Tab-separated table of C-alpha atoms and ligand atoms in Angstrom:
chain	number	residue	atom	x	y	z
A	1	MET	CA	-17.218	-66.222	-74.823
A	2	LYS	CA	-16.155	-63.636	-77.082
A	3	LYS	CA	-12.508	-62.189	-76.828
A	4	TYR	CA	-12.435	-58.760	-74.986
A	5	SER	CA	-9.964	-55.938	-76.433
A	6	SER	CA	-8.984	-53.409	-73.622
A	7	GLU	CA	-11.613	-51.086	-75.429
A	8	ASP	CA	-14.322	-53.517	-74.959
A	9	ILE	CA	-13.065	-53.741	-71.317
A	10	ALA	CA	-13.298	-50.287	-70.771
A	11	GLU	CA	-16.730	-50.233	-72.367
A	12	LEU	CA	-17.870	-52.603	-69.684
A	13	PHE	CA	-16.612	-50.596	-66.961
A	14	LYS	CA	-17.469	-47.162	-68.472
A	15	ASP	CA	-20.558	-46.609	-65.945
A	16	ILE	CA	-18.942	-47.504	-62.759
A	17	PRO	CA	-17.917	-44.656	-60.252
A	18	LYS	CA	-14.109	-44.407	-60.198
A	19	VAL	CA	-11.297	-41.782	-59.194
A	20	SER	CA	-7.998	-41.792	-61.137
A	21	LYS	CA	-4.817	-40.781	-59.164
A	22	ALA	CA	-2.774	-43.674	-59.974
A	23	PHE	CA	0.039	-44.302	-62.413
A	24	TYR	CA	-1.902	-46.991	-64.496
A	25	PRO	CA	-0.920	-49.099	-66.412
A	26	THR	CA	1.813	-49.960	-63.741
A	27	PRO	CA	5.343	-51.291	-65.253
A	28	LEU	CA	5.856	-54.658	-66.359
A	29	HIS	CA	9.447	-55.929	-67.099
A	30	LYS	CA	11.484	-58.797	-67.169
A	31	LEU	CA	13.537	-60.286	-64.307
A	32	GLU	CA	16.630	-60.623	-66.717
A	33	ASN	CA	18.892	-62.335	-64.065
A	34	ILE	CA	16.212	-64.301	-62.429
A	35	SER	CA	15.141	-65.790	-65.794
A	36	LYS	CA	18.523	-66.502	-67.013
A	37	LYS	CA	19.327	-68.043	-63.586
A	38	TYR	CA	16.256	-70.665	-63.912
A	39	GLY	CA	15.514	-70.665	-67.582
A	40	VAL	CA	12.029	-69.651	-67.113
A	41	ASN	CA	10.908	-66.199	-68.136
A	42	VAL	CA	10.139	-64.240	-65.168
A	43	PHE	CA	8.197	-60.853	-65.628
A	44	ILE	CA	7.178	-58.491	-62.571
A	45	LYS	CA	4.012	-56.419	-62.444
A	46	ARG	CA	4.879	-53.480	-60.489
A	47	GLU	CA	1.695	-52.948	-58.418
A	48	ASP	CA	4.124	-51.576	-55.851
A	49	MET	CA	4.656	-48.616	-58.221
A	50	SER	CA	0.854	-47.417	-58.242
A	51	GLY	CA	1.394	-44.487	-56.673
A	52	PRO	CA	0.126	-42.122	-55.895
A	53	SER	CA	2.952	-42.046	-53.044
A	54	SER	CA	6.128	-44.067	-53.094
A	55	PHE	CA	4.418	-46.600	-50.962
A	56	GLY	CA	2.022	-47.743	-53.662
A	57	GLY	CA	0.485	-51.242	-53.455
A	58	ASN	CA	-2.246	-53.670	-54.778
A	59	LYS	CA	-4.955	-51.755	-52.420
A	60	VAL	CA	-5.066	-48.903	-54.823
A	61	ARG	CA	-6.841	-50.378	-57.563
A	62	LYS	CA	-9.484	-51.433	-55.379
A	63	ILE	CA	-9.598	-48.060	-53.735
A	64	GLU	CA	-10.209	-46.007	-56.866
A	65	TYR	CA	-13.523	-47.624	-57.202
A	66	ILE	CA	-14.248	-47.722	-53.432
A	67	VAL	CA	-13.592	-43.907	-53.022
A	68	GLY	CA	-15.158	-43.059	-56.430
A	69	GLU	CA	-18.410	-44.717	-54.747
A	70	ALA	CA	-17.558	-42.477	-51.506
A	71	VAL	CA	-17.433	-39.429	-53.334
A	72	LYS	CA	-20.669	-40.000	-55.471
A	73	GLU	CA	-22.284	-40.709	-52.230
A	74	ASN	CA	-20.929	-37.737	-50.449
A	75	VAL	CA	-19.516	-39.787	-47.409
A	76	ASP	CA	-17.936	-37.696	-44.731
A	77	ALA	CA	-15.650	-40.430	-43.339
A	78	ILE	CA	-14.178	-43.732	-44.103
A	79	ILE	CA	-13.678	-46.231	-41.546
A	80	THR	CA	-11.515	-49.153	-42.000
A	81	MET	CA	-9.744	-52.131	-39.989
A	82	GLY	CA	-6.379	-53.985	-39.866
A	83	GLY	CA	-2.993	-54.991	-38.112
A	84	TYR	CA	-0.841	-51.867	-36.867
A	85	GLN	CA	1.338	-52.282	-39.898
A	86	SER	CA	-1.784	-52.578	-42.298
A	87	ASN	CA	-0.709	-51.436	-46.016
A	88	ALA	CA	-4.341	-51.199	-47.133
A	89	SER	CA	-5.250	-48.642	-44.367
A	90	VAL	CA	-2.191	-46.423	-45.695
A	91	GLN	CA	-3.225	-46.300	-49.229
A	92	LEU	CA	-6.929	-45.955	-48.154
A	93	SER	CA	-6.032	-42.717	-46.034
A	94	GLN	CA	-3.840	-41.288	-49.169
A	95	TYR	CA	-7.283	-41.358	-51.170
A	96	CYS	CA	-9.224	-40.086	-48.299
A	97	ASN	CA	-7.143	-37.223	-48.118
A	98	LEU	CA	-6.921	-36.407	-51.828
A	99	TYR	CA	-10.651	-36.245	-51.660
A	100	GLY	CA	-11.526	-34.437	-48.523
A	101	ILE	CA	-12.899	-37.497	-46.671
A	102	HIS	CA	-12.025	-38.135	-42.999
A	103	PRO	CA	-9.965	-41.350	-42.651
A	104	ILE	CA	-10.186	-43.651	-39.598
A	105	ALA	CA	-8.349	-46.728	-38.773
A	106	VAL	CA	-8.924	-49.120	-36.170
A	107	LEU	CA	-5.587	-51.327	-35.978
A	108	GLY	CA	-5.482	-54.444	-33.823
A	109	ASP	CA	-2.460	-55.616	-32.136
A	110	ASN	CA	-2.037	-58.674	-33.955
A	111	HIS	CA	1.473	-59.359	-33.233
A	112	ASN	CA	1.147	-58.620	-29.297
A	113	GLU	CA	3.376	-55.688	-29.204
A	114	GLY	CA	1.046	-53.730	-27.028
A	115	ILE	CA	1.032	-49.806	-27.391
A	116	PRO	CA	4.098	-49.239	-29.655
A	117	LYS	CA	6.383	-46.748	-28.117
A	118	GLU	CA	7.476	-45.271	-31.402
A	119	ARG	CA	5.394	-45.189	-34.617
A	120	LYS	CA	7.378	-47.077	-37.517
A	121	GLY	CA	6.672	-48.398	-40.884
A	122	ASN	CA	3.141	-48.217	-41.765
A	123	LEU	CA	2.101	-46.868	-38.560
A	124	LEU	CA	4.311	-43.882	-39.062
A	125	LEU	CA	2.961	-43.292	-42.452
A	126	ASN	CA	-0.241	-43.480	-41.267
A	127	SER	CA	0.090	-40.999	-38.673
A	128	LEU	CA	1.825	-38.717	-41.194
A	129	LEU	CA	-1.394	-38.542	-43.325
A	130	GLY	CA	-3.609	-37.723	-39.887
A	131	THR	CA	-5.437	-40.646	-39.933
A	132	GLU	CA	-7.394	-40.947	-36.798
A	133	ILE	CA	-6.184	-43.978	-35.438
A	134	HIS	CA	-7.631	-46.125	-32.780
A	135	LEU	CA	-5.310	-49.074	-31.421
A	136	VAL	CA	-6.958	-52.181	-29.892
A	137	VAL	CA	-4.945	-54.406	-27.476
A	138	ARG	CA	-6.087	-57.452	-26.202
A	139	LYS	CA	-4.276	-58.042	-22.951
A	140	GLU	CA	-6.578	-61.209	-21.680
A	141	SER	CA	-5.228	-63.666	-23.971
A	142	PRO	CA	-1.791	-62.351	-25.425
A	143	ASP	CA	-0.937	-66.317	-26.691
A	144	ASP	CA	-4.254	-66.965	-28.158
A	145	PRO	CA	-3.602	-68.678	-31.565
A	146	ASN	CA	-6.915	-67.747	-32.669
A	147	LEU	CA	-7.037	-63.922	-33.091
A	148	ASN	CA	-10.642	-63.697	-33.467
A	149	PRO	CA	-11.509	-62.316	-30.408
A	150	LEU	CA	-9.354	-59.504	-31.095
A	151	TRP	CA	-10.996	-58.707	-34.487
A	152	GLU	CA	-14.338	-58.858	-32.594
A	153	GLU	CA	-13.220	-56.184	-30.545
A	154	VAL	CA	-12.155	-54.154	-33.233
A	155	LYS	CA	-15.505	-54.603	-34.881
A	156	GLU	CA	-17.338	-53.409	-31.763
A	157	LYS	CA	-15.007	-50.470	-31.740
A	158	ILE	CA	-16.078	-49.716	-35.366
A	159	ARG	CA	-19.749	-50.316	-34.548
A	160	LYS	CA	-19.570	-47.672	-31.870
A	161	ILE	CA	-17.569	-45.046	-34.201
A	162	MET	CA	-20.229	-45.520	-36.926
A	163	ALA	CA	-23.240	-45.263	-34.861
A	164	ASP	CA	-21.853	-42.067	-33.200
A	165	TYR	CA	-21.288	-40.662	-36.922
A	166	GLU	CA	-24.704	-41.601	-38.005
A	167	ALA	CA	-26.491	-40.127	-34.780
A	168	ARG	CA	-24.718	-36.787	-35.648
A	169	GLY	CA	-26.339	-37.055	-39.339
A	170	LYS	CA	-22.855	-37.600	-40.953
A	171	LYS	CA	-22.344	-40.362	-43.784
A	172	ILE	CA	-19.743	-43.081	-42.726
A	173	MET	CA	-18.464	-45.958	-44.890
A	174	TYR	CA	-17.029	-48.859	-43.795
A	175	VAL	CA	-14.303	-50.818	-45.861
A	176	PRO	CA	-13.296	-54.289	-44.673
A	177	VAL	CA	-9.913	-55.302	-43.607
A	178	GLY	CA	-7.547	-55.406	-46.861
A	179	CYS	CA	-9.954	-52.886	-48.587
A	180	THR	CA	-11.994	-55.617	-50.096
A	181	HIS	CA	-14.912	-54.073	-50.699
A	182	PRO	CA	-17.307	-55.435	-53.262
A	183	ALA	CA	-16.755	-51.962	-55.123
A	184	GLY	CA	-13.454	-52.601	-55.452
A	185	TRP	CA	-13.527	-56.320	-56.793
A	186	VAL	CA	-13.873	-55.304	-60.152
A	187	SER	CA	-10.424	-53.868	-60.222
A	188	TYR	CA	-8.123	-56.804	-61.164
A	189	ILE	CA	-9.977	-57.188	-64.448
A	190	ARG	CA	-8.337	-54.289	-65.535
A	191	CYS	CA	-4.822	-55.500	-64.124
A	192	PHE	CA	-5.258	-58.762	-66.104
A	193	ASP	CA	-5.900	-56.783	-69.197
A	194	GLU	CA	-2.837	-54.561	-68.790
A	195	ILE	CA	-0.590	-57.567	-68.246
A	196	TYR	CA	-2.174	-59.275	-71.377
A	197	GLU	CA	-1.375	-56.252	-73.333
A	198	GLN	CA	2.239	-55.905	-71.882
A	199	ILE	CA	3.374	-59.422	-72.261
A	200	LYS	CA	2.498	-58.905	-76.256
A	201	SER	CA	6.053	-57.299	-76.632
A	202	TYR	CA	7.732	-60.760	-75.147
A	203	ALA	CA	5.163	-63.548	-75.804
A	204	ASN	CA	1.647	-64.430	-77.083
A	205	ASP	CA	0.197	-65.072	-73.644
A	206	VAL	CA	1.161	-65.338	-70.211
A	207	ASP	CA	1.322	-68.882	-68.848
A	208	TYR	CA	1.334	-68.332	-65.147
A	209	ILE	CA	0.422	-65.519	-62.818
A	210	PHE	CA	1.731	-65.634	-59.229
A	211	HIS	CA	0.484	-63.276	-56.583
A	212	ALA	CA	0.227	-63.060	-52.451
A	213	ASN	CA	-3.246	-63.560	-51.753
A	214	GLY	CA	-4.938	-62.388	-48.239
A	215	SER	CA	-8.551	-60.954	-48.293
A	216	ALA	CA	-8.965	-62.450	-52.055
A	217	GLY	CA	-9.726	-58.681	-53.239
A	218	SER	CA	-7.577	-59.429	-56.184
A	219	LEU	CA	-7.901	-63.084	-57.453
A	220	PRO	CA	-11.618	-62.831	-58.364
A	221	GLY	CA	-10.527	-60.252	-60.896
A	222	PHE	CA	-7.715	-62.110	-62.519
A	223	VAL	CA	-9.857	-65.126	-63.008
A	224	VAL	CA	-12.503	-63.281	-64.733
A	225	GLY	CA	-9.981	-60.779	-66.776
A	226	LYS	CA	-8.320	-64.036	-67.942
A	227	ALA	CA	-11.706	-65.338	-69.308
A	228	LEU	CA	-12.601	-62.121	-70.943
A	229	LYS	CA	-8.862	-61.843	-72.731
A	230	GLY	CA	-9.172	-65.655	-73.768
A	231	SER	CA	-6.127	-66.270	-71.971
A	232	ASN	CA	-4.915	-69.929	-70.942
A	233	CYS	CA	-3.020	-68.495	-67.968
A	234	LYS	CA	-3.071	-70.349	-64.612
A	235	VAL	CA	-3.420	-67.879	-61.679
A	236	ILE	CA	-1.248	-69.247	-58.772
A	237	SER	CA	-2.220	-67.507	-55.201
A	238	ILE	CA	0.347	-68.269	-52.514
A	239	ASN	CA	-1.561	-67.315	-49.264
A	240	ASN	CA	-0.188	-65.036	-46.713
A	241	ARG	CA	-3.070	-65.979	-44.407
A	242	ARG	CA	-4.583	-69.324	-43.504
A	243	TYR	CA	-8.047	-70.183	-45.153
A	244	GLY	CA	-10.228	-72.610	-43.097
A	245	PRO	CA	-12.731	-72.763	-40.344
A	246	GLY	CA	-13.241	-69.821	-38.388
A	247	GLU	CA	-11.173	-67.682	-40.673
A	248	GLN	CA	-12.053	-64.222	-42.090
A	249	VAL	CA	-12.196	-65.437	-45.788
A	250	GLY	CA	-12.060	-68.612	-47.385
A	251	VAL	CA	-12.075	-70.789	-50.768
A	252	ASN	CA	-16.091	-69.998	-50.984
A	253	ASP	CA	-15.974	-66.526	-50.709
A	254	VAL	CA	-13.135	-66.616	-54.019
A	255	TYR	CA	-15.796	-68.567	-55.713
A	256	GLU	CA	-18.818	-66.129	-54.767
A	257	ARG	CA	-16.875	-63.140	-55.520
A	258	ILE	CA	-16.180	-64.489	-58.859
A	259	LYS	CA	-19.825	-65.363	-59.785
A	260	TYR	CA	-20.544	-61.944	-58.464
A	261	LEU	CA	-18.115	-60.323	-61.242
A	262	TYR	CA	-19.822	-62.581	-64.330
A	263	ASP	CA	-23.428	-61.479	-63.006
A	264	LYS	CA	-22.210	-57.886	-62.568
A	265	PHE	CA	-21.096	-57.492	-66.077
A	266	ASN	CA	-23.847	-59.818	-67.609
A	267	LEU	CA	-21.354	-62.229	-68.567
A	268	GLU	CA	-22.319	-65.667	-69.688
A	269	CYS	CA	-21.195	-67.828	-66.270
A	270	PRO	CA	-18.701	-70.869	-66.637
A	271	SER	CA	-20.102	-74.128	-64.796
A	272	ASP	CA	-19.323	-74.131	-60.843
A	273	GLU	CA	-16.836	-76.688	-61.694
A	274	GLU	CA	-15.112	-74.689	-64.112
A	275	ILE	CA	-15.022	-71.698	-61.739
A	276	ARG	CA	-13.278	-73.829	-58.960
A	277	SER	CA	-10.916	-75.030	-60.910
A	278	GLU	CA	-9.513	-71.686	-61.638
A	279	ILE	CA	-8.868	-71.159	-57.911
A	280	ASN	CA	-5.556	-72.368	-57.059
A	281	ILE	CA	-4.649	-71.426	-53.295
A	282	ASP	CA	-1.370	-72.677	-52.034
A	283	GLN	CA	-0.923	-72.382	-48.249
A	284	ASN	CA	2.378	-73.921	-48.020
A	285	TYR	CA	4.292	-70.755	-48.116
A	286	LEU	CA	2.767	-68.832	-45.233
A	287	GLY	CA	4.643	-70.535	-42.403
A	288	GLU	CA	3.304	-70.588	-38.423
A	289	LYS	CA	0.776	-67.605	-39.270
A	290	TYR	CA	-0.185	-64.393	-40.831
A	291	GLY	CA	2.961	-62.236	-40.331
A	292	ALA	CA	5.505	-64.911	-38.796
A	293	PRO	CA	8.628	-64.739	-40.898
A	294	THR	CA	9.767	-67.948	-42.911
A	295	GLU	CA	13.102	-69.067	-43.661
A	296	VAL	CA	12.413	-69.709	-47.593
A	297	GLY	CA	10.582	-65.992	-47.411
A	298	ALA	CA	13.804	-64.629	-46.195
A	299	GLU	CA	15.937	-66.394	-48.658
A	300	ALA	CA	13.510	-65.061	-51.494
A	301	MET	CA	13.782	-61.437	-50.188
A	302	ILE	CA	17.615	-61.786	-50.328
A	303	GLU	CA	17.772	-63.487	-53.571
A	304	ALA	CA	15.632	-60.569	-55.156
A	305	ALA	CA	17.666	-57.814	-53.865
A	306	LYS	CA	20.771	-59.597	-54.383
A	307	LEU	CA	20.073	-60.400	-58.356
A	308	GLU	CA	17.433	-57.889	-59.143
A	309	GLY	CA	17.781	-54.935	-56.615
A	310	LEU	CA	14.273	-55.391	-56.005
A	311	PHE	CA	12.839	-54.871	-52.505
A	312	LEU	CA	10.343	-57.612	-51.084
A	313	ASP	CA	8.810	-57.490	-47.284
A	314	PRO	CA	8.410	-60.508	-45.264
A	315	VAL	CA	4.696	-60.617	-44.596
A	316	TYR	CA	3.595	-60.788	-48.150
A	317	THR	CA	5.761	-60.607	-51.182
A	318	GLY	CA	8.666	-62.344	-49.534
A	319	LYS	CA	6.740	-65.159	-49.205
A	320	SER	CA	4.938	-65.038	-52.472
A	321	PHE	CA	8.173	-65.106	-54.244
A	322	SER	CA	9.443	-67.716	-52.227
A	323	GLY	CA	6.308	-69.714	-53.681
A	324	LEU	CA	7.397	-68.787	-57.034
A	325	LEU	CA	10.801	-69.637	-56.508
A	326	SER	CA	9.968	-73.186	-55.353
A	327	TYR	CA	7.493	-74.191	-58.179
A	328	ILE	CA	10.132	-73.034	-60.554
A	329	LYS	CA	12.972	-75.116	-58.965
A	330	SER	CA	10.863	-78.309	-58.400
A	331	GLY	CA	9.903	-78.127	-62.233
A	332	LYS	CA	6.157	-77.519	-61.477
A	333	ILE	CA	6.502	-74.487	-64.039
A	334	PRO	CA	8.283	-75.936	-67.346
A	335	LYS	CA	11.411	-74.476	-68.614
A	336	GLY	CA	10.769	-71.237	-71.062
A	337	SER	CA	7.126	-70.667	-69.522
A	338	ASN	CA	6.198	-67.224	-69.307
A	339	VAL	CA	5.397	-66.314	-65.687
A	340	VAL	CA	4.238	-62.759	-64.476
A	341	TYR	CA	4.982	-62.349	-60.602
A	342	ILE	CA	2.435	-59.542	-59.334
A	343	HIS	CA	4.606	-57.331	-56.747
A	344	THR	CA	1.685	-56.192	-54.573
A	345	GLY	CA	3.783	-53.594	-52.283
A	346	GLY	CA	4.076	-53.881	-48.658
A	347	THR	CA	7.404	-51.815	-48.717
A	348	GLY	CA	6.214	-49.472	-45.966
A	349	GLY	CA	6.279	-52.460	-43.513
A	350	LEU	CA	10.127	-52.851	-44.320
A	351	PHE	CA	10.820	-50.022	-41.696
A	352	ASN	CA	9.047	-51.498	-38.766
A	353	GLY	CA	12.432	-52.680	-37.278
A	354	TYR	CA	14.280	-56.118	-36.936
A	355	HIS	CA	11.941	-57.825	-35.145
A	356	VAL	CA	9.562	-58.423	-38.274
A	357	PHE	CA	12.520	-60.495	-39.779
A	358	ASN	CA	13.733	-63.700	-38.990
A	359	GLN	CA	17.067	-64.564	-37.831
A	360	LYS	CA	18.658	-65.746	-41.147
A	361	THR	CA	17.598	-62.253	-42.485
A	362	ILE	CA	19.009	-60.302	-39.681
A	363	ASP	CA	22.314	-61.933	-39.724
A	364	PHE	CA	22.355	-61.313	-43.390
A	365	ILE	CA	21.635	-57.710	-42.942
A	366	THR	CA	23.835	-57.014	-40.048
A	367	ARG	CA	27.038	-58.931	-41.454
A	368	GLU	CA	30.138	-57.558	-42.398
A	369	HIS	CA	30.253	-56.801	-46.287
A	370	LYS	CA	33.247	-57.847	-47.983
B	1	PLP	C1	-3.113	-57.073	-49.138
B	1	PLP	C2	-1.976	-57.366	-49.621
B	1	PLP	C3	-1.945	-58.455	-50.440
B	1	PLP	C4	-2.918	-59.455	-50.696
B	1	PLP	O1	-3.996	-59.111	-51.325
B	1	PLP	P1	-5.465	-59.164	-51.130
B	1	PLP	O2	-6.558	-58.435	-52.091
B	1	PLP	O3	-6.045	-58.933	-49.883
B	1	PLP	O4	-5.586	-60.516	-51.232
B	1	PLP	C5	-0.634	-58.974	-50.993
B	1	PLP	N1	0.227	-58.231	-50.738
B	1	PLP	C6	0.566	-57.018	-50.348
B	1	PLP	C7	1.525	-56.311	-49.948
B	1	PLP	C8	-0.758	-56.631	-49.418
B	1	PLP	O5	-0.812	-55.645	-48.663
């Protein structure tokens, strides 16, 4: 395949509906102290600083295309789903407000909190935004390790709200969990392009990208972006959600989305084997389940704050950064490599109270400072 310049990529995207309120390109900078400590060049791509508010994140890229489509289609309301502390829903509501679209979020009680007495973290931000919030609590099986019945109930609620809108002759758009709507899958091609251009002031190519992977809305774009730029980068996806039977998404979805992107842009598609070899999903750092804090995640949060003045969160970035550190320490990443860590956001969730942390982090933050 030919090598695509940023202008060539912009040309590919020129007819795709999009709104533009974020601060792109997001910054890329070197983590000097961590790089020095481990002998690997670690850079950070600040998707957490995407804007438009101070609580940005990786959903914003996708949302600019999703809302672009919604504006074009004159949509009256957008409905989405997630946990109480959904980052995606907050970022989506910001854009709804900017474009006069009514934001609705059906949020599931995925950590068995019941109805919260106080609104904190992302739920507070979502409330400030005026999102029409519906909380779904499942009382029947609080210890059910398979949370699918909760999400079935959430989806049923969404179907009812949508049917009601449509019966009133209004247009409502459904955006799946994590804002992983097909309209947004293209967006991480642009992010890879930004990284490839930004790394040029330090190196010829990026050797590794590490990112937190959940609903797989960003991973397909990285893989196709890499191919377009002719990069030899390896994309390592540290999962914060388990992939497997009965789960919402899996490796096959990633594969299908990559193929979809090649088709969408009429690009020559690599073989199935080649595509599959680009998908490197590592589930070893997510701990017991989605949202459950891990020991190494806590250590990574503390190390990032102490060495780099950087805030990570227990659900996504603490875990993905712990994956990166462990690859480096075990020598899986050769010394001198150029690694880009994607800060995917999640800062709003930090303010949900101590119960989101594990004991190690609580001991650290409540200790006497000397
Ligand atoms: C949603 C999210 C992710 C995962 O991104 P996907 O596109 O869903 O795979 C990672 N980090 C944070 C902070 C997120 O909010």
